Coordinates of C-alpha atoms and ligand atoms in Angstrom, one line a residue:
M8 CA 11.2 -35.5 -11.5
T9 CA 9.9 -37.7 -14.4
T10 CA 8.0 -36.4 -17.4
G11 CA 5.1 -38.6 -16.2
W12 CA 4.9 -36.6 -12.9
V13 CA 5.1 -33.3 -14.7
I14 CA 2.1 -34.2 -16.9
H15 CA 0.3 -35.5 -13.8
L16 CA 0.8 -32.2 -11.9
L17 CA -0.2 -30.3 -15.0
T18 CA -3.4 -32.3 -15.3
I19 CA -4.2 -31.7 -11.6
S20 CA -3.6 -27.9 -11.9
I21 CA -5.7 -27.6 -15.0
L22 CA -8.5 -29.5 -13.3
L23 CA -8.3 -27.3 -10.2
F24 CA -8.3 -24.3 -12.4
V25 CA -11.4 -25.5 -14.3
L26 CA -13.1 -26.3 -11.1
C27 CA -12.4 -22.8 -9.7
V28 CA -13.6 -21.1 -12.9
Q29 CA -16.7 -23.2 -13.0
S30 CA -17.7 -22.7 -9.4
F31 CA -17.4 -18.9 -9.9
Q32 CA -19.2 -19.0 -13.2
S33 CA -22.1 -20.6 -11.6
L34 CA -22.6 -17.7 -9.3
E35 CA -26.1 -16.5 -9.6
V36 CA -25.8 -12.8 -9.3
I37 CA -29.0 -11.0 -8.2
Y38 CA -27.8 -7.5 -7.9
A39 CA -24.5 -5.7 -8.2
I40 CA -23.7 -2.0 -8.2
N41 CA -20.6 0.1 -8.3
S42 CA -21.5 2.9 -5.6
G43 CA -20.4 6.3 -6.7
G44 CA -19.2 5.1 -10.0
E45 CA -19.8 3.7 -13.5
A46 CA -20.6 0.1 -14.6
H47 CA -17.8 -2.4 -14.2
T48 CA -17.5 -6.2 -14.9
D49 CA -15.1 -7.6 -12.4
S50 CA -12.5 -10.4 -12.8
Y51 CA -15.1 -13.0 -11.7
G52 CA -17.4 -11.8 -14.5
I53 CA -19.8 -10.1 -12.1
R54 CA -21.3 -7.1 -13.8
Y55 CA -21.7 -4.2 -11.5
A56 CA -24.2 -1.6 -12.7
K57 CA -23.6 2.2 -12.5
D58 CA -24.7 3.5 -9.1
P59 CA -28.5 3.8 -9.2
L60 CA -28.4 6.6 -6.7
M61 CA -26.3 8.8 -9.1
G62 CA -27.8 12.3 -8.8
K63 CA -30.4 11.3 -6.2
V64 CA -29.0 10.7 -2.7
G65 CA -25.7 11.6 -1.1
T66 CA -22.3 12.3 -2.8
A67 CA -20.4 10.2 -5.3
S68 CA -16.8 10.4 -4.8
D69 CA -13.8 9.1 -6.7
Y70 CA -11.3 10.5 -4.3
G71 CA -9.9 7.0 -4.0
K72 CA -8.6 7.1 -7.6
Q73 CA -5.4 8.6 -6.1
L74 CA -4.7 5.3 -4.5
I75 CA -3.8 1.9 -5.6
I76 CA -6.1 -0.3 -3.5
G77 CA -4.3 -3.1 -1.7
R78 CA -5.7 -6.6 -1.7
I79 CA -7.2 -6.0 -5.2
N80 CA -6.0 -6.8 -8.6
A81 CA -5.6 -4.0 -11.3
I82 CA -8.8 -4.7 -13.1
D83 CA -11.1 -4.3 -10.0
Q84 CA -9.5 -1.2 -8.4
I85 CA -12.4 0.9 -9.6
L86 CA -14.9 -0.9 -7.4
Y87 CA -13.0 0.2 -4.3
Q88 CA -11.9 3.7 -5.6
T89 CA -15.4 5.1 -6.1
E90 CA -17.8 5.4 -3.3
R91 CA -21.1 7.1 -2.2
Y92 CA -21.3 8.8 1.2
H93 CA -24.0 10.9 2.7
H94 CA -24.4 13.1 5.7
S95 CA -27.4 11.0 6.8
T96 CA -28.6 7.4 6.6
F97 CA -29.0 6.2 3.1
G98 CA -29.5 2.9 1.3
Y99 CA -30.4 0.8 -1.7
D100 CA -33.5 -1.3 -2.6
I101 CA -32.6 -4.7 -3.9
P102 CA -35.3 -6.7 -5.8
I103 CA -35.5 -10.3 -4.5
S104 CA -38.3 -12.8 -5.6
E105 CA -37.2 -16.4 -5.2
D106 CA -36.9 -18.2 -2.0
G107 CA -33.4 -19.5 -1.1
E108 CA -30.1 -18.8 0.5
Y109 CA -28.3 -15.6 -0.4
V110 CA -25.2 -13.6 0.5
I111 CA -24.9 -9.8 0.3
I112 CA -21.3 -8.7 -0.3
L113 CA -20.6 -5.2 0.9
K114 CA -17.4 -3.7 -0.4
F115 CA -15.5 -1.0 1.5
C116 CA -12.2 0.9 1.4
E117 CA -11.1 3.8 3.4
V118 CA -9.6 6.1 0.9
Y119 CA -9.6 9.3 2.9
F120 CA -9.0 9.1 6.7
N121 CA -5.7 8.2 8.2
S122 CA -6.6 6.9 11.6
P123 CA -9.2 4.9 13.4
N124 CA -12.3 6.4 15.0
M125 CA -12.8 8.9 12.1
K126 CA -15.6 7.1 10.3
V127 CA -17.7 4.6 12.1
F128 CA -21.2 3.3 11.2
D129 CA -23.6 0.4 11.2
V130 CA -25.2 -1.4 8.3
V131 CA -28.8 -2.5 8.6
L132 CA -30.6 -5.1 6.4
N133 CA -34.3 -4.8 5.6
G134 CA -34.9 -2.2 8.3
D135 CA -34.6 -4.7 11.1
H136 CA -31.2 -6.6 11.1
T137 CA -28.0 -4.9 12.2
V138 CA -25.6 -6.9 10.1
V139 CA -22.4 -4.9 10.6
T140 CA -22.0 -3.0 14.0
D141 CA -19.5 -0.1 14.4
L142 CA -17.7 -0.6 11.2
D143 CA -14.4 1.3 11.3
I144 CA -12.8 0.4 8.0
F145 CA -9.5 2.0 8.9
E146 CA -9.3 0.2 12.1
R147 CA -10.0 -3.2 10.4
V148 CA -7.6 -3.0 7.5
G149 CA -5.9 0.4 7.3
R150 CA -6.1 3.0 4.6
G151 CA -6.4 2.1 1.0
I152 CA -6.9 -1.6 1.5
A153 CA -10.1 -3.4 0.5
H154 CA -12.4 -4.8 3.1
D155 CA -15.5 -6.9 2.4
E156 CA -18.4 -7.9 4.6
Y157 CA -20.1 -11.2 3.6
I158 CA -23.6 -11.5 5.0
P159 CA -25.6 -14.7 4.5
F160 CA -29.4 -14.5 4.8
K161 CA -32.4 -16.6 3.7
V162 CA -35.6 -15.7 1.9
Q163 CA -38.7 -17.9 2.6
G164 CA -42.4 -17.2 2.1
G165 CA -42.0 -13.5 1.8
K166 CA -39.8 -13.2 4.8
L167 CA -36.1 -12.4 5.1
I168 CA -34.3 -14.5 7.8
Y169 CA -31.1 -13.4 9.2
N170 CA -29.7 -15.5 12.1
D171 CA -32.8 -16.0 14.3
E172 CA -34.5 -12.8 13.2
E173 CA -37.2 -12.4 10.7
S174 CA -38.6 -9.5 8.7
D175 CA -41.2 -9.0 6.0
I176 CA -40.2 -8.5 2.4
L177 CA -42.3 -5.6 1.0
A178 CA -43.1 -5.2 -2.7
G179 CA -40.4 -7.8 -3.6
K180 CA -37.6 -5.6 -2.4
I181 CA -35.1 -5.8 0.6
R182 CA -33.2 -2.8 1.7
V183 CA -29.6 -2.3 2.8
E184 CA -28.9 0.9 4.8
F185 CA -25.7 2.6 5.9
I186 CA -26.5 4.3 9.2
K187 CA -25.4 7.8 10.1
G188 CA -23.6 7.7 13.5
Y189 CA -21.5 10.1 15.4
R190 CA -18.3 9.7 13.5
D191 CA -18.5 11.2 10.1
N192 CA -20.5 9.9 7.1
P193 CA -21.6 6.3 6.4
K194 CA -20.5 5.1 3.0
I195 CA -20.2 2.1 0.6
N196 CA -17.9 1.3 -2.4
A197 CA -19.8 -1.5 -4.0
I198 CA -22.6 -4.1 -3.4
A199 CA -23.3 -7.5 -4.7
V200 CA -26.1 -10.0 -3.9
I201 CA -25.5 -13.5 -4.9
K202 CA -27.9 -16.5 -4.6
G203 CA -26.0 -19.4 -2.9
N204 CA -24.0 -20.3 0.1
I205 CA -21.2 -18.3 1.7
E206 CA -18.8 -21.1 0.7
D207 CA -19.5 -20.4 -3.0
I208 CA -18.5 -16.8 -2.7
P209 CA -15.2 -15.6 -4.0
Q210 CA -13.5 -13.8 -1.0
L211 CA -10.7 -11.3 -0.6
G212 CA -7.1 -12.6 0.1
P213 CA -5.2 -11.8 3.3
I214 CA -4.4 -8.2 4.3
P215 CA -1.0 -7.3 2.8
Q216 CA 1.6 -6.5 5.4
E217 CA 4.3 -3.9 4.8
P218 CA 7.8 -5.4 4.5
E219 CA 9.3 -3.7 7.5
E220 CA 6.6 -5.1 9.6
Y221 CA 7.8 -8.5 9.0
Q222 CA 11.1 -8.0 10.8
N223 CA 9.7 -7.1 14.1
I224 CA 6.4 -8.7 13.9
Q225 CA 7.0 -10.9 16.9
E226 CA 8.3 -8.2 19.2
D227 CA 5.4 -5.9 18.8
E228 CA 2.7 -7.7 17.1
E229 CA 0.2 -5.9 19.2
E230 CA 1.5 -2.5 18.1
S231 CA 1.9 -3.3 14.4
T232 CA -1.8 -4.2 14.0
V233 CA -2.7 -0.9 15.6
R234 CA -0.2 1.2 13.7
S235 CA -1.4 2.6 10.5
R236 CA -0.2 0.5 7.5
H237 CA -0.2 3.5 5.1
T238 CA 1.1 6.8 6.2
S239 CA 0.6 8.9 3.2
G240 CA -1.9 11.8 3.3
P241 CA -2.9 13.9 6.3
R242 CA -0.9 13.0 9.4
T243 CA -2.9 14.8 12.0
P244 CA -6.1 13.2 13.4
D245 CA -8.0 16.1 11.9
P246 CA -8.3 15.2 8.2
Y247 CA -9.5 18.6 7.2
S248 CA -6.3 20.3 8.4
I249 CA -3.6 21.4 6.1
D250 CA -1.1 18.8 4.9
D251 CA 1.9 18.9 2.7
S252 CA 0.2 17.9 -0.5
S253 CA -2.2 20.8 -0.2
M254 CA 0.6 23.3 0.5
D255 CA 2.5 21.9 -2.6
F256 CA -0.7 22.2 -4.6
M257 CA -1.1 25.9 -3.7
K258 CA 2.5 26.6 -4.4
K259 CA 2.6 24.7 -7.7
Y260 CA -0.4 26.5 -9.1
G261 CA 0.5 29.9 -7.9
Y262 CA -2.0 30.3 -5.0
L263 CA 0.9 30.8 -2.6
E264 CA 4.2 32.4 -3.4
H265 CA 7.0 30.0 -3.2
G266 CA 8.7 30.8 0.1
T267 CA 12.4 31.5 0.4
A268 CA 13.0 29.1 3.3
D269 CA 11.7 25.5 3.1
S270 CA 9.6 25.9 6.2
D271 CA 5.9 26.2 5.6
A272 CA 5.5 27.5 9.1
L273 CA 6.7 30.8 7.6
Y274 CA 3.5 31.3 5.8
K275 CA 1.0 33.3 7.8
E276 CA -2.3 31.6 8.7
S277 CA -4.2 34.3 6.8
A278 CA -2.0 33.8 3.8
I279 CA -2.9 30.2 3.7
T280 CA -6.6 30.9 4.3
D281 CA -6.6 33.5 1.4
A282 CA -4.8 30.9 -0.8
I283 CA -7.5 28.3 0.0
K284 CA -10.2 30.9 -0.8
N285 CA -8.6 31.6 -4.1
V286 CA -8.6 28.0 -4.9
Q287 CA -12.3 27.8 -4.0
K288 CA -13.2 30.8 -6.1
F289 CA -11.3 29.6 -9.0
G290 CA -13.0 26.1 -8.8
N291 CA -16.4 27.7 -8.3
I292 CA -17.0 25.9 -5.0
P293 CA -18.2 27.3 -1.7
V294 CA -15.6 29.8 -0.5
T295 CA -15.0 28.7 3.2
G296 CA -11.2 29.3 3.5
K297 CA -11.1 25.8 4.9
L298 CA -9.7 22.7 3.3
D299 CA -13.1 20.9 3.2
N300 CA -14.0 18.0 1.0
A301 CA -14.9 19.9 -2.1
T302 CA -11.6 21.7 -2.0
L303 CA -9.6 18.6 -1.4
E304 CA -11.3 16.8 -4.3
L305 CA -10.7 19.8 -6.5
M306 CA -7.1 19.7 -5.7
A307 CA -6.8 16.0 -6.3
S308 CA -8.6 16.1 -9.6
P309 CA -6.5 15.7 -12.8
R310 CA -5.7 19.0 -14.4
C311 CA -3.1 20.8 -16.5
G312 CA 0.2 21.8 -14.8
V313 CA -0.3 25.5 -15.4
T314 CA -0.3 28.2 -12.9
D315 CA -3.9 29.3 -12.3
V316 CA -3.4 32.7 -10.7
L317 CA -2.0 34.9 -13.2
R318 CA -1.6 37.9 -10.8
K319 CA -3.5 40.3 -13.0
T320 CA -5.6 43.3 -12.3
E321 CA -9.0 42.9 -10.8
D322 CA -10.7 43.9 -14.1
Q323 CA -8.9 41.3 -16.1
Q324 CA -9.6 38.6 -13.5
R325 CA -13.3 39.3 -13.8
K326 CA -13.3 38.5 -17.4
K327 CA -11.5 35.2 -16.7
R328 CA -10.9 34.4 -20.4
Y329 CA -7.2 34.3 -21.2
I330 CA -5.0 33.2 -24.0
I331 CA -1.4 33.1 -22.8
S332 CA 1.1 33.1 -25.6
S333 CA 4.8 33.6 -25.9
E334 CA 5.5 34.9 -29.2
G335 CA 2.2 34.8 -31.1
W336 CA 1.2 32.0 -33.5
R337 CA 3.7 31.0 -36.1
K338 CA 1.4 28.5 -37.7
Q339 CA -2.2 28.3 -38.8
D340 CA -3.3 25.0 -37.4
I341 CA -3.6 25.2 -33.6
T342 CA -4.3 22.2 -31.6
Y343 CA -5.8 22.2 -28.2
Y344 CA -6.3 19.7 -25.4
V345 CA -9.0 19.9 -22.7
A346 CA -7.9 18.9 -19.3
I347 CA -10.9 17.9 -17.3
W348 CA -10.5 19.9 -14.3
L349 CA -13.9 19.8 -12.6
P350 CA -14.9 16.1 -12.5
T351 CA -18.6 17.2 -12.4
L352 CA -18.3 19.2 -15.6
G353 CA -16.7 16.8 -18.1
A354 CA -14.9 17.8 -21.3
Q355 CA -17.7 18.2 -23.7
P356 CA -19.2 21.6 -22.7
V357 CA -15.7 22.9 -22.7
V358 CA -15.0 21.5 -26.3
D359 CA -18.3 22.9 -27.5
E360 CA -17.5 26.4 -26.0
I361 CA -14.1 26.4 -27.6
K362 CA -15.6 25.3 -30.9
R363 CA -17.9 28.3 -30.6
S364 CA -15.3 30.9 -29.6
S365 CA -12.6 29.6 -31.9
T366 CA -14.8 29.6 -34.9
T367 CA -15.6 33.3 -34.2
W368 CA -12.0 33.9 -33.7
S369 CA -10.8 31.9 -36.7
L370 CA -13.0 34.3 -38.9
Y371 CA -10.8 37.2 -37.9
S372 CA -7.4 35.5 -37.5
K373 CA -6.9 32.8 -40.1
L374 CA -6.3 30.3 -37.4
N375 CA -7.8 26.8 -37.4
F376 CA -8.4 25.2 -34.0
K377 CA -8.5 21.4 -33.6
P378 CA -9.0 19.3 -30.5
T379 CA -6.5 16.6 -29.7
D380 CA -6.4 13.7 -27.2
T381 CA -3.0 14.3 -25.8
P382 CA -1.7 17.2 -23.6
N383 CA 1.0 17.6 -26.2
A384 CA -1.0 20.4 -27.8
N385 CA -0.6 24.0 -28.5
I386 CA -3.1 25.1 -26.0
I387 CA -4.1 23.3 -22.9
V388 CA -7.6 24.2 -21.6
A389 CA -8.9 23.7 -18.2
S390 CA -12.5 24.4 -17.3
G391 CA -13.2 26.7 -14.4
R392 CA -16.7 27.8 -14.5
G393 CA -18.7 25.8 -17.1
Q394 CA -17.2 27.6 -20.1
L395 CA -13.9 28.2 -21.6
K396 CA -11.9 29.5 -18.7
E397 CA -8.7 30.1 -16.9
C398 CA -5.7 28.2 -17.9
L399 CA -5.1 28.5 -21.6
K400 CA -1.5 28.1 -22.3
L401 CA 0.8 28.0 -25.3
N402 CA 3.2 25.2 -24.8
K403 CA 6.3 27.4 -24.6
V404 CA 7.0 30.2 -22.2
S405 CA 3.9 32.1 -21.0
Q406 CA 4.6 35.7 -20.7
E407 CA 2.1 37.8 -22.5
Y408 CA -1.7 37.5 -22.0
R409 CA -4.5 38.3 -24.4
T410 CA -8.2 37.9 -23.8
F411 CA -10.3 36.6 -26.5
Ligands
NAG27 C1 -15.2 13.7 2.6 O1 -14.9 12.8 1.6 C2 -14.6 11.5 2.0 C3 -14.1 10.6 0.9 O2 -15.1 10.4 -0.1 C4 -15.8 10.9 2.8 O3 -15.5 9.7 3.3 C5 -16.1 11.8 3.9 O4 -17.3 11.3 4.6 C6 -16.4 13.3 3.4 N1 -16.6 14.2 4.5 C7 -17.5 15.1 4.5 C8 -17.5 16.0 5.7 O5 -18.2 15.3 3.6

């Protein structure tokens, strides 16, 4: 290849690149939100606002943060990891004033269920137009894979036009609704409304295939599309039944005794139910004895790797304020790290509470407490019930407990 050619190719690539960037730059974004999550500017420069339904309707979930979402670059993972679901129909109002062509982009990702037919719902635009029917995200793309719906519509003289149907736009707002059906809750991960044609909209790439599926793709193509692409997580059709990771959690954090044999079947059902109830009591969530959503989310949330259940007397447990130390403090400056255990609570109230208690304690003990940003601290604190609680641990061996 001559140098001339190389330069030629280079110019063409640069030109193509500039063209791409420009066409996406000219996107006129009317509305964009990250459902169930915080504001995020994506790799196309679209700024998704924090979910406006926060604290108003339904449940915000970041359960998907456990997964790396397929079909999506590293920067934009969060759009598909957070979501809002509701046990009944819910939706968003989108202000639209100008006449023209629009596209609403609905972003979805199944981060929870492991088989088709678990979560199926419709999406309705402006109260009248069913724009997505029987959406079963898992069935379309599998678990942990992004799926977008692109819906073009027109606005003209106060009316929304979708295919051949028309509806009135009231008070300058259109509405997108996720309809509760028979199979679990409707949900949404992110929404964007863009003024323009569907051809101008950046779309998702192809669905990634797992390597082993390439080999026998011809022989059983039919089967491979039906088969789940991701097999982690609950294996049974009932997502609320016990799986290995829940058992591991309960063993790791001391809710279940480590068995002698490696078979979990040896645990009595009542022992498991009791263990789940303890997790729930500890996390201050409804005590159902079942692995419901709140419990699964609690188990999935980041936390310190310390045993929760200290197997202490009833009386001590009621106080729920422990400091666990090995050999007392050998230095005066003690650092502590707050592991955010309940996502709803955040670290600040815990830090405040520690400041309060530790100042009192410092008065008597000549110890200074300082918060740090790394778990490599003298004490790791996890919040249980809104105040300084449960797992306080000295980095070394934990043997002796003191309340303070
Ligand atoms: C449980 O959480 C998942 C993930 O956020 C959600 O899709 C599902 O609808 C929830 N189920 C219930 C019964 O709340």
